[in-house]
Tab-separated table of C-alpha atoms in Angstrom:
chain	number	residue	atom	x	y	z
A	1	UNK	CA	101.723	-90.617	50.391
A	2	UNK	CA	102.861	-91.336	53.884
A	3	UNK	CA	102.021	-87.830	55.048
A	4	UNK	CA	98.432	-88.076	53.902
A	5	UNK	CA	98.113	-91.421	55.757
A	6	UNK	CA	99.453	-89.722	58.862
A	7	UNK	CA	97.131	-86.805	58.537
A	8	UNK	CA	94.169	-89.027	58.101
A	9	UNK	CA	95.193	-90.947	61.230
A	10	UNK	CA	95.670	-87.836	63.226
A	11	UNK	CA	92.269	-86.579	61.986
A	12	UNK	CA	90.640	-89.783	63.260
A	13	UNK	CA	92.494	-89.526	66.578
A	14	UNK	CA	91.325	-85.882	66.966
A	15	UNK	CA	87.731	-86.860	66.132
A	16	UNK	CA	87.876	-89.590	68.892
A	17	UNK	CA	89.199	-87.083	71.452
A	18	UNK	CA	86.407	-84.562	70.469
A	19	UNK	CA	83.917	-87.383	70.973
A	20	UNK	CA	85.336	-88.384	74.402
A	21	UNK	CA	85.753	-84.798	75.643
A	22	UNK	CA	82.777	-83.105	74.100
A	23	UNK	CA	80.053	-85.439	72.799
A	24	UNK	CA	79.906	-88.114	75.539
A	25	UNK	CA	79.544	-85.659	78.358
A	26	UNK	CA	76.763	-83.795	76.620
A	27	UNK	CA	74.921	-87.072	75.802
A	28	UNK	CA	75.218	-88.130	79.402
A	29	UNK	CA	73.945	-84.628	80.500
A	30	UNK	CA	70.955	-84.924	78.136
A	31	UNK	CA	70.054	-88.332	79.437
A	32	UNK	CA	70.325	-87.086	83.054
A	33	UNK	CA	68.228	-84.073	82.106
A	34	UNK	CA	65.567	-86.403	80.766
A	35	UNK	CA	65.427	-88.464	83.928
A	36	UNK	CA	65.105	-85.260	86.023
A	37	UNK	CA	62.518	-83.525	83.753
A	38	UNK	CA	60.266	-86.667	83.529
A	39	UNK	CA	59.640	-86.326	87.286
A	40	UNK	CA	56.623	-84.063	87.956
A	41	UNK	CA	57.449	-80.651	89.400
A	42	UNK	CA	55.993	-77.133	89.366
A	43	UNK	CA	58.772	-75.332	87.612
A	44	UNK	CA	57.373	-72.917	84.904
A	45	UNK	CA	60.058	-73.964	82.341
A	46	UNK	CA	59.652	-77.685	82.926
A	47	UNK	CA	57.523	-78.518	79.876
A	48	UNK	CA	59.365	-76.395	77.257
A	49	UNK	CA	62.693	-77.657	78.520
A	50	UNK	CA	61.417	-81.233	78.426
A	51	UNK	CA	60.380	-80.851	74.891
A	52	UNK	CA	63.739	-79.242	74.004
A	53	UNK	CA	65.569	-82.088	75.870
A	54	UNK	CA	63.641	-84.717	73.962
A	55	UNK	CA	64.338	-83.011	70.633
A	56	UNK	CA	68.039	-82.759	71.658
A	57	UNK	CA	67.996	-86.420	72.401
A	58	UNK	CA	66.702	-87.140	68.840
A	59	UNK	CA	69.449	-84.928	67.516
A	60	UNK	CA	72.099	-86.751	69.627
A	61	UNK	CA	70.863	-90.163	68.427
A	62	UNK	CA	71.182	-88.924	64.878
A	63	UNK	CA	74.628	-87.532	65.620
A	64	UNK	CA	75.840	-90.797	67.137
A	65	UNK	CA	74.480	-92.724	64.210
A	66	UNK	CA	76.121	-90.361	61.750
A	67	UNK	CA	79.373	-90.671	63.739
A	68	UNK	CA	79.228	-94.445	63.593
A	69	UNK	CA	78.587	-94.338	59.799
A	70	UNK	CA	81.426	-91.825	59.347
A	71	UNK	CA	83.930	-94.136	61.155
A	72	UNK	CA	82.689	-97.314	59.425
A	73	UNK	CA	82.608	-95.813	56.000
A	74	UNK	CA	86.208	-94.821	56.050
A	75	UNK	CA	86.081	-91.328	57.410
A	76	UNK	CA	83.485	-89.956	55.064
A	77	UNK	CA	79.827	-89.138	55.365
A	78	UNK	CA	79.094	-90.315	51.876
A	79	UNK	CA	76.700	-93.188	51.943
A	80	UNK	CA	75.463	-92.446	55.455
A	81	UNK	CA	71.890	-93.199	56.158
A	82	UNK	CA	69.395	-90.364	55.562
A	83	UNK	CA	67.837	-90.942	58.961
A	84	UNK	CA	71.064	-90.142	60.675
A	85	UNK	CA	71.377	-87.034	58.639
A	86	UNK	CA	67.931	-85.860	59.439
A	87	UNK	CA	68.385	-86.567	63.137
A	88	UNK	CA	71.684	-84.697	63.256
A	89	UNK	CA	69.999	-81.838	61.227
A	90	UNK	CA	67.295	-81.706	63.834
A	91	UNK	CA	69.896	-81.332	66.547
A	92	UNK	CA	71.788	-78.499	64.702
A	93	UNK	CA	68.544	-76.639	63.970
A	94	UNK	CA	67.334	-77.042	67.529
A	95	UNK	CA	70.694	-75.625	68.839
A	96	UNK	CA	70.698	-72.664	66.558
A	97	UNK	CA	66.938	-71.955	67.054
A	98	UNK	CA	67.196	-72.165	70.791
A	99	UNK	CA	70.111	-69.779	70.972
A	100	UNK	CA	68.114	-67.327	68.762
A	101	UNK	CA	65.274	-67.598	71.245
A	102	UNK	CA	67.589	-66.944	74.102
A	103	UNK	CA	68.969	-63.807	72.323
A	104	UNK	CA	65.487	-62.536	71.593
A	105	UNK	CA	64.237	-62.933	75.194
A	106	UNK	CA	67.460	-61.657	76.668
A	107	UNK	CA	67.522	-64.187	79.470
A	108	UNK	CA	68.620	-67.722	79.986
A	109	UNK	CA	65.445	-69.785	79.289
A	110	UNK	CA	65.257	-73.580	79.216
A	111	UNK	CA	65.435	-73.409	75.445
A	112	UNK	CA	68.573	-71.263	75.550
A	113	UNK	CA	70.138	-73.746	77.890
A	114	UNK	CA	69.410	-76.657	75.514
A	115	UNK	CA	71.165	-74.553	72.691
A	116	UNK	CA	74.185	-73.810	74.834
A	117	UNK	CA	74.584	-77.478	75.638
A	118	UNK	CA	74.395	-78.318	71.969
A	119	UNK	CA	77.325	-76.122	70.953
A	120	UNK	CA	80.030	-78.743	71.867
A	121	UNK	CA	78.407	-81.241	69.586
A	122	UNK	CA	78.849	-78.904	66.575
A	123	UNK	CA	82.648	-79.294	66.898
A	124	UNK	CA	82.963	-82.970	65.972
A	125	UNK	CA	80.024	-82.599	63.506
A	126	UNK	CA	81.936	-79.718	61.731
A	127	UNK	CA	85.102	-81.931	61.843
A	128	UNK	CA	83.319	-84.823	60.042
A	129	UNK	CA	81.882	-82.409	57.449
A	130	UNK	CA	85.300	-80.861	56.739
A	131	UNK	CA	86.930	-84.274	56.491
A	132	UNK	CA	84.259	-85.413	53.975
A	133	UNK	CA	84.536	-82.353	51.895
A	134	UNK	CA	88.368	-82.377	51.737
A	135	UNK	CA	88.580	-86.191	51.168
A	136	UNK	CA	88.414	-86.161	47.353
A	137	UNK	CA	90.955	-83.401	47.015
A	138	UNK	CA	93.339	-84.975	49.445
A	139	UNK	CA	93.092	-88.494	47.871
A	140	UNK	CA	93.403	-87.214	44.428
A	141	UNK	CA	90.185	-88.757	43.242
A	142	UNK	CA	88.699	-85.396	42.141
A	143	UNK	CA	88.694	-85.226	38.324
A	144	UNK	CA	91.172	-82.777	36.777
A	145	UNK	CA	90.164	-80.273	34.060
A	146	UNK	CA	91.757	-82.515	31.386
A	147	UNK	CA	89.746	-85.566	32.360
A	148	UNK	CA	86.322	-83.929	31.713
């Protein structure tokens, strides 16, 4: 029992470190990018990058909402709001789609840059998903074969 409590505490500490070192800098960078891209300029990738940055901002809002629900619900995503899930899903889809566009064009476009900046956010998101999936097994709340 004591070991599982320690592991749960270490998992929460690791998640907080991931948020501090990965998610907060990316969120600040996205906000700064929005401020810069909202200023009119003649760069050819301005509009696609602005759209990507706005979509990334929606994904980041969903991610932070999901993270708050995860921490407040006792380190599980069960019962988290559907809006947070959709927002985080938009961010993940944008990240993967923009990386695919970058691979297809073979050059670093504004969309590919948005995808590269989204990669660090996938680490704490994957951590939360793994913690949620492993929670019933670790807590012993999953039904055994004899209980069915």
